[in-house]
Amino acid sequence: EAGVTQFPSHSVIEKGQTVTLRCDPISGHDNLYWYRRVMGKEIKFLLHFVKESKQDESGMPNNRFLAERTGGTYSTLKVQPAELEDSGVYFCASSQGVSGNTIYFGEGSWLTVV
Amino acid sequence: DQQVKQNSPSLSVQEGRISILNCDYTNSMFDYFLWYKKYPAEGPTFLISISSIKDKNEDGRFTVFLNKSAKHLSLHIVPSQPGDSAVYFCAARYGSSNTGKLIFGQGTTLQVKP
């Protein structure tokens, strides 16, 4: 069974440009999460989808970040326009349920804004 | 406001000895705690978890202890192996919420020397 897959694995863009990250969760997982780790610090929650609906987007930094999950399958996270402080590793994760269920992480998309 | 803290950035132990990784939290509403292991350039991998109604959970060489009164948990690895060298993240989840949002600590880098 395939795990959580993310694309691209690495991206280098200039300040002001747009980047779109994609996540394919584990098949059958209704819950999809985006997290971010900046500069070796803690991994921070961005948002949580249940199927196509945003359950919790309390961690989204600002309106330059837009996450979508049309059809409740894969998800995209767009950063527009990108700023230097957006550099970091963006992790996607998924789980079957919420309470008591393990959350499985992808390998991450490394974003560098120069 | 760091609700989950791992105060030791790094730990070095000899192969075969015990590794003890510590984690403190501040929010008494957390009801589920998890440990993740992360190798370089990979996503976090679930290791072991514990519900707040328990004080110990064991899985092979890994044991997690929870002290609710002290708001402290620890991960014991016995015996430690070189392959255990990685970054270990402690994470907590709110019980009353219907979100699977995890609050992570900063991570502790474990080095097991042969």
XYZ file of C-alpha atoms in Angstrom, chain A residues 13-80:
68
model
C 11.716 29.873 -6.234
C 12.305 33.592 -6.133
C 10.546 35.893 -3.732
C 7.233 36.976 -5.210
C 6.730 33.852 -7.284
C 4.052 31.220 -6.799
C 4.530 27.612 -5.772
C 1.975 24.822 -5.568
C 2.641 21.742 -3.483
C 0.660 18.569 -3.988
C -0.198 15.771 -1.565
C -1.773 12.390 -2.226
C -2.944 10.823 1.035
C -3.119 7.121 1.803
C -6.063 5.608 -0.047
C -9.191 5.608 2.087
C -7.983 8.280 4.490
C -10.606 10.996 4.807
C -8.405 13.152 7.018
C -5.584 15.132 5.443
C -3.266 17.554 7.204
C -0.628 20.059 6.235
C 2.250 20.856 8.580
C 5.387 22.958 8.217
C 8.831 22.902 9.789
C 10.863 26.075 9.487
C 14.595 26.405 10.227
C 14.875 23.201 12.278
C 12.212 24.287 14.716
C 9.100 22.419 15.792
C 6.690 20.990 13.261
C 3.682 23.299 13.145
C 0.127 22.484 12.140
C -1.312 24.423 9.216
C -4.706 22.886 8.516
C -6.895 19.787 8.521
C -9.287 18.552 5.847
C -12.033 16.026 6.364
C -12.759 14.865 2.850
C -13.088 18.117 0.894
C -14.024 20.318 3.864
C -11.635 22.386 5.939
C -12.092 21.154 9.501
C -9.466 23.374 11.090
C -7.348 26.022 9.376
C -6.183 27.757 12.520
C -2.509 27.273 11.672
C -2.491 28.942 8.261
C 0.012 31.831 8.537
C -1.766 34.374 6.323
C -3.846 34.781 3.181
C -0.865 34.093 0.925
C -1.469 30.424 1.665
C -4.357 28.622 -0.017
C -5.132 24.950 0.492
C -7.649 22.974 -1.503
C -8.868 19.400 -1.614
C -11.358 19.224 -4.437
C -13.204 15.921 -4.533
C -11.754 14.868 -1.223
C -8.773 13.082 -2.739
C -5.453 14.839 -3.262
C -4.721 18.273 -1.845
C -2.749 21.277 -3.016
C -1.133 24.028 -0.998
C -0.396 27.199 -2.927
C 1.849 29.982 -1.694
C 1.325 33.236 -3.600
